[in-house]
């Protein structure tokens, strides 16, 4: 069972939302807001390293975001390229292991190559598992895990009756990493927007009006403190949650 919240969350996931509104308030193009969001990423990485959070999963680009105007999608791809060129050295020095999760085949070859290179370079690090969700959708994640199971059945490596939650979980993008403890969404919208649907089953949810470029270590601290006040019951009653051994 995951820790009771007196311990820090082991795995935090963030929907980094509000860049466009942040830029609009400054009469600047949306891309200005996306660029400003890079600082917030540095802040949360630093904060997680300080607080001993093991895994951080950031939603950078959803499978639905391709539907945005072409110039915005283009600006985001350019930003990802620059960020990969500029930030990976520092992340590597900080001991972060980078993983890009999502359907990566959709990206241009140069960008795809940089993602793979960053993952390969940082593979030996373990201070922080940093997952960047790009061209990611929670439904896609479930479908690709189901497809892996179906393929294993066809190859005679798996029996249909052995497909269960644990088995399917092994095929999900964040398999092997700690279960999701805390889901944060900035920007004031109270929705999941097809992020980690499977992994959200028992995560604690935290929504804040703060726009992503304004989110900093103090904001992260507030979210973690809020999480620390939660009682995670997993369907049990309060007394059992307080004493996990109690039946
Ligand atoms: C989130 O900020 C960044 C991405 C989806 C890539 P938005 O661009 O959605 O900002 P708002 O919600 O329009 O303010
Ligand atoms: C979710 O934000 C995706 C990311 C932050 C990458 P959106 O701004 O795309 O979500 P909706 O459209 O408001 O649901
Ligand atoms: Mg948005």
GROMACS .gro file of C-alpha atoms and ligand atoms in nm:
model
  276
    1UNK     CA    1   0.000   0.000   0.000
    2UNK     CA    2   0.122   0.354  -0.067
    3UNK     CA    3   0.247   0.560   0.226
    4UNK     CA    4   0.011   0.743   0.454
    5UNK     CA    5   0.060   1.112   0.379
    6UNK     CA    6   0.293   1.191   0.672
    7UNK     CA    7   0.564   1.086   0.428
    8UNK     CA    8   0.619   1.294   0.113
    9UNK     CA    9   0.453   1.171  -0.205
   10UNK     CA   10   0.676   0.928  -0.393
   11UNK     CA   11   0.523   1.012  -0.730
   12UNK     CA   12   0.378   1.347  -0.838
   13UNK     CA   13   0.218   1.413  -1.178
   14UNK     CA   14   0.143   1.764  -1.305
   15UNK     CA   15  -0.081   1.900  -1.580
   16UNK     CA   16   0.116   2.216  -1.658
   17UNK     CA   17  -0.175   2.433  -1.767
   18UNK     CA   18  -0.227   2.809  -1.804
   19UNK     CA   19   0.062   2.920  -2.025
   20UNK     CA   20  -0.169   3.078  -2.284
   21UNK     CA   21  -0.364   3.279  -2.029
   22UNK     CA   22  -0.042   3.389  -1.860
   23UNK     CA   23   0.085   3.525  -2.194
   24UNK     CA   24  -0.250   3.682  -2.281
   25UNK     CA   25  -0.251   3.878  -1.954
   26UNK     CA   26   0.082   4.027  -2.068
   27UNK     CA   27  -0.042   4.096  -2.425
   28UNK     CA   28   0.211   3.850  -2.559
   29UNK     CA   29   0.176   3.551  -2.795
   30UNK     CA   30   0.091   3.212  -2.646
   31UNK     CA   31   0.441   3.085  -2.726
   32UNK     CA   32   0.577   3.343  -2.481
   33UNK     CA   33   0.380   3.168  -2.207
   34UNK     CA   34   0.506   2.825  -2.310
   35UNK     CA   35   0.861   2.953  -2.298
   36UNK     CA   36   0.807   3.106  -1.954
   37UNK     CA   37   0.685   2.765  -1.837
   38UNK     CA   38   1.040   2.629  -1.862
   39UNK     CA   39   1.136   2.809  -1.544
   40UNK     CA   40   0.849   2.643  -1.359
   41UNK     CA   41   0.977   2.304  -1.477
   42UNK     CA   42   1.318   2.384  -1.329
   43UNK     CA   43   1.148   2.491  -1.005
   44UNK     CA   44   0.950   2.169  -0.962
   45UNK     CA   45   1.249   1.951  -1.050
   46UNK     CA   46   1.454   2.134  -0.787
   47UNK     CA   47   1.168   2.110  -0.536
   48UNK     CA   48   1.123   1.736  -0.593
   49UNK     CA   49   1.496   1.675  -0.552
   50UNK     CA   50   1.495   1.869  -0.225
   51UNK     CA   51   1.189   1.696  -0.085
   52UNK     CA   52   1.296   1.346  -0.183
   53UNK     CA   53   1.012   1.289  -0.430
   54UNK     CA   54   1.122   0.988  -0.636
   55UNK     CA   55   0.919   1.035  -0.953
   56UNK     CA   56   0.784   1.341  -1.132
   57UNK     CA   57   0.563   1.306  -1.439
   58UNK     CA   58   0.491   1.622  -1.639
   59UNK     CA   59   0.223   1.658  -1.908
   60UNK     CA   60   0.392   1.864  -2.180
   61UNK     CA   61   0.185   1.784  -2.491
   62UNK     CA   62  -0.133   1.580  -2.516
   63UNK     CA   63  -0.244   1.369  -2.808
   64UNK     CA   64  -0.525   1.625  -2.846
   65UNK     CA   65  -0.287   1.925  -2.859
   66UNK     CA   66  -0.209   1.852  -3.228
   67UNK     CA   67  -0.548   2.015  -3.294
   68UNK     CA   68  -0.415   2.358  -3.191
   69UNK     CA   69  -0.330   2.616  -3.459
   70UNK     CA   70  -0.034   2.504  -3.667
   71UNK     CA   71   0.189   2.793  -3.561
   72UNK     CA   72   0.139   2.711  -3.193
   73UNK     CA   73   0.218   2.341  -3.248
   74UNK     CA   74   0.527   2.447  -3.444
   75UNK     CA   75   0.637   2.683  -3.168
   76UNK     CA   76   0.596   2.407  -2.910
   77UNK     CA   77   0.808   2.165  -3.116
   78UNK     CA   78   1.080   2.430  -3.149
   79UNK     CA   79   1.063   2.490  -2.777
   80UNK     CA   80   1.102   2.117  -2.706
   81UNK     CA   81   1.410   2.109  -2.930
   82UNK     CA   82   1.567   2.406  -2.753
   83UNK     CA   83   1.480   2.271  -2.411
   84UNK     CA   84   1.639   1.937  -2.497
   85UNK     CA   85   1.955   2.110  -2.616
   86UNK     CA   86   1.976   2.344  -2.317
   87UNK     CA   87   1.840   2.160  -2.014
   88UNK     CA   88   1.961   1.800  -2.042
   89UNK     CA   89   2.316   1.875  -1.917
   90UNK     CA   90   2.186   2.026  -1.595
   91UNK     CA   91   1.925   1.753  -1.542
   92UNK     CA   92   2.198   1.494  -1.591
   93UNK     CA   93   2.422   1.674  -1.338
   94UNK     CA   94   2.130   1.680  -1.095
   95UNK     CA   95   2.097   1.303  -1.124
   96UNK     CA   96   1.763   1.299  -1.305
   97UNK     CA   97   1.671   1.008  -1.529
   98UNK     CA   98   1.463   1.131  -1.819
   99UNK     CA   99   1.191   0.932  -1.989
  100UNK     CA  100   0.966   1.058  -2.267
  101UNK     CA  101   0.634   0.878  -2.245
  102UNK     CA  102   0.373   0.878  -2.519
  103UNK     CA  103   0.353   0.788  -2.885
  104UNK     CA  104   0.695   0.921  -2.982
  105UNK     CA  105   0.679   0.798  -3.341
  106UNK     CA  106   0.469   1.102  -3.435
  107UNK     CA  107   0.758   1.346  -3.384
  108UNK     CA  108   1.002   1.460  -3.650
  109UNK     CA  109   1.321   1.256  -3.668
  110UNK     CA  110   1.553   1.525  -3.518
  111UNK     CA  111   1.326   1.573  -3.217
  112UNK     CA  112   1.270   1.200  -3.174
  113UNK     CA  113   1.647   1.144  -3.188
  114UNK     CA  114   1.710   1.405  -2.921
  115UNK     CA  115   1.452   1.245  -2.693
  116UNK     CA  116   1.609   0.902  -2.733
  117UNK     CA  117   1.958   1.049  -2.680
  118UNK     CA  118   1.848   1.224  -2.358
  119UNK     CA  119   1.691   0.901  -2.228
  120UNK     CA  120   2.002   0.699  -2.313
  121UNK     CA  121   2.236   0.953  -2.160
  122UNK     CA  122   2.054   0.972  -1.827
  123UNK     CA  123   1.962   0.603  -1.799
  124UNK     CA  124   2.203   0.544  -1.508
  125UNK     CA  125   2.064   0.826  -1.289
  126UNK     CA  126   1.833   0.761  -0.998
  127UNK     CA  127   1.797   1.076  -0.788
  128UNK     CA  128   1.474   1.166  -0.968
  129UNK     CA  129   1.276   0.981  -1.232
  130UNK     CA  130   1.156   1.260  -1.457
  131UNK     CA  131   0.890   1.154  -1.707
  132UNK     CA  132   0.782   1.397  -1.975
  133UNK     CA  133   0.449   1.300  -2.132
  134UNK     CA  134   0.444   1.405  -2.499
  135UNK     CA  135   0.186   1.303  -2.757
  136UNK     CA  136   0.044   1.119  -2.459
  137UNK     CA  137  -0.315   1.023  -2.390
  138UNK     CA  138  -0.440   0.812  -2.100
  139UNK     CA  139  -0.670   0.613  -2.328
  140UNK     CA  140  -0.384   0.551  -2.572
  141UNK     CA  141  -0.172   0.421  -2.281
  142UNK     CA  142  -0.443   0.168  -2.185
  143UNK     CA  143  -0.491   0.064  -2.548
  144UNK     CA  144  -0.118   0.006  -2.606
  145UNK     CA  145  -0.094  -0.202  -2.287
  146UNK     CA  146  -0.397  -0.410  -2.399
  147UNK     CA  147  -0.239  -0.454  -2.740
  148UNK     CA  148   0.085  -0.585  -2.586
  149UNK     CA  149  -0.117  -0.839  -2.388
  150UNK     CA  150  -0.310  -0.943  -2.701
  151UNK     CA  151   0.015  -0.992  -2.893
  152UNK     CA  152   0.156  -1.207  -2.612
  153UNK     CA  153  -0.161  -1.421  -2.626
  154UNK     CA  154  -0.128  -1.464  -3.003
  155UNK     CA  155   0.236  -1.570  -2.959
  156UNK     CA  156   0.131  -1.823  -2.696
  157UNK     CA  157   0.329  -1.644  -2.422
  158UNK     CA  158   0.025  -1.546  -2.216
  159UNK     CA  159  -0.308  -1.711  -2.136
  160UNK     CA  160  -0.623  -1.498  -2.154
  161UNK     CA  161  -0.710  -1.599  -1.796
  162UNK     CA  162  -0.375  -1.457  -1.679
  163UNK     CA  163  -0.462  -1.106  -1.797
  164UNK     CA  164  -0.540  -0.913  -1.482
  165UNK     CA  165  -0.482  -0.563  -1.340
  166UNK     CA  166  -0.124  -0.639  -1.239
  167UNK     CA  167  -0.038  -0.791  -1.576
  168UNK     CA  168  -0.191  -0.499  -1.768
  169UNK     CA  169  -0.014  -0.254  -1.539
  170UNK     CA  170   0.321  -0.400  -1.655
  171UNK     CA  171   0.243  -0.281  -2.006
  172UNK     CA  172   0.157   0.077  -1.909
  173UNK     CA  173   0.404   0.361  -1.977
  174UNK     CA  174   0.493   0.416  -1.613
  175UNK     CA  175   0.527   0.049  -1.518
  176UNK     CA  176   0.802  -0.021  -1.262
  177UNK     CA  177   0.776   0.331  -1.117
  178UNK     CA  178   0.604   0.404  -0.783
  179UNK     CA  179   0.224   0.436  -0.794
  180UNK     CA  180   0.095   0.787  -0.849
  181UNK     CA  181   0.036   0.962  -0.515
  182UNK     CA  182  -0.039   1.323  -0.604
  183UNK     CA  183  -0.192   1.471  -0.919
  184UNK     CA  184  -0.157   1.849  -0.955
  185UNK     CA  185  -0.325   2.067  -1.218
  186UNK     CA  186  -0.241   2.434  -1.247
  187UNK     CA  187  -0.447   2.694  -1.434
  188UNK     CA  188  -0.776   2.647  -1.252
  189UNK     CA  189  -0.946   2.384  -1.470
  190UNK     CA  190  -1.078   2.090  -1.270
  191UNK     CA  191  -1.038   1.815  -1.526
  192UNK     CA  192  -0.798   1.538  -1.617
  193UNK     CA  193  -0.782   1.604  -1.995
  194UNK     CA  194  -0.692   1.243  -2.080
  195UNK     CA  195  -0.376   1.239  -1.865
  196UNK     CA  196  -0.291   0.929  -1.657
  197UNK     CA  197  -0.635   0.766  -1.650
  198UNK     CA  198  -0.526   0.422  -1.532
  199UNK     CA  199  -0.271   0.552  -1.280
  200UNK     CA  200  -0.515   0.805  -1.129
  201UNK     CA  201  -0.730   0.533  -0.967
  202UNK     CA  202  -0.622   0.620  -0.611
  203UNK     CA  203  -0.411   0.934  -0.654
  204UNK     CA  204  -0.493   1.242  -0.447
  205UNK     CA  205  -0.608   1.533  -0.667
  206UNK     CA  206  -0.496   1.893  -0.619
  207UNK     CA  207  -0.617   2.183  -0.833
  208UNK     CA  208  -0.476   2.535  -0.813
  209UNK     CA  209  -0.564   2.861  -0.989
  210UNK     CA  210  -0.192   2.944  -1.022
  211UNK     CA  211  -0.095   2.958  -1.389
  212UNK     CA  212   0.191   2.725  -1.480
  213UNK     CA  213   0.461   2.993  -1.543
  214UNK     CA  214   0.397   3.126  -1.188
  215UNK     CA  215   0.423   2.784  -1.022
  216UNK     CA  216   0.738   2.765  -0.808
  217UNK     CA  217   0.890   2.567  -0.522
  218UNK     CA  218   0.664   2.740  -0.268
  219UNK     CA  219   0.358   2.640  -0.475
  220UNK     CA  220   0.483   2.281  -0.483
  221UNK     CA  221   0.534   2.294  -0.108
  222UNK     CA  222   0.172   2.404  -0.061
  223UNK     CA  223   0.050   2.112  -0.270
  224UNK     CA  224   0.263   1.865  -0.073
  225UNK     CA  225   0.135   2.011   0.256
  226UNK     CA  226  -0.222   1.974   0.134
  227UNK     CA  227  -0.146   1.614   0.040
  228UNK     CA  228  -0.001   1.555   0.388
  229UNK     CA  229  -0.341   1.640   0.539
  230UNK     CA  230  -0.525   1.380   0.332
  231UNK     CA  231  -0.629   1.045   0.467
  232UNK     CA  232  -0.582   0.774   0.207
  233UNK     CA  233  -0.840   0.511   0.286
  234UNK     CA  234  -0.835   0.292  -0.028
  235UNK     CA  235  -1.194   0.193   0.040
  236UNK     CA  236  -1.136   0.115   0.408
  237UNK     CA  237  -1.261   0.304   0.711
  238UNK     CA  238  -1.066   0.573   0.895
  239UNK     CA  239  -0.948   0.349   1.182
  240UNK     CA  240  -0.804   0.098   0.937
  241UNK     CA  241  -0.633   0.370   0.736
  242UNK     CA  242  -0.464   0.499   1.052
  243UNK     CA  243  -0.339   0.148   1.138
  244UNK     CA  244  -0.278  -0.043   0.811
  245UNK     CA  245  -0.238  -0.380   0.990
  246UNK     CA  246  -0.589  -0.358   1.138
  247UNK     CA  247  -0.849  -0.584   0.974
  248LIG     C1  248  -0.061   2.430  -2.125
  248LIG     O1  249  -0.096   2.564  -2.131
  248LIG     C2  250   0.049   2.396  -2.221
  248LIG     C3  251   0.010   2.301  -2.325
  248LIG     C4  252  -0.106   2.246  -2.341
  248LIG     C5  253   0.113   2.263  -2.419
  248LIG     P1  254  -0.210   2.613  -2.231
  248LIG     O2  255  -0.147   2.647  -2.361
  248LIG     O3  256  -0.319   2.512  -2.239
  248LIG     O4  257  -0.260   2.745  -2.159
  248LIG     P2  258  -0.409   2.795  -2.146
  248LIG     O5  259  -0.489   2.684  -2.083
  248LIG     O6  260  -0.459   2.827  -2.284
  248LIG     O7  261  -0.399   2.916  -2.059
  249LIG     C1  262  -0.375   1.962  -2.095
  249LIG     O1  263  -0.400   2.098  -2.110
  249LIG     C2  264  -0.252   1.922  -2.169
  249LIG     C3  265  -0.125   1.976  -2.119
  249LIG     C4  266  -0.107   2.056  -2.018
  249LIG     C5  267  -0.009   1.933  -2.190
  249LIG     P1  268  -0.502   2.151  -2.220
  249LIG     O2  269  -0.502   2.299  -2.207
  249LIG     O3  270  -0.469   2.095  -2.352
  249LIG     O4  271  -0.641   2.088  -2.170
  249LIG     P2  272  -0.791   2.131  -2.205
  249LIG     O5  273  -0.796   2.146  -2.353
  249LIG     O6  274  -0.818   2.259  -2.134
  249LIG     O7  275  -0.873   2.019  -2.152
  250LIG    MG1  276  -0.488   2.485  -2.133
   0.00000   0.00000   0.00000
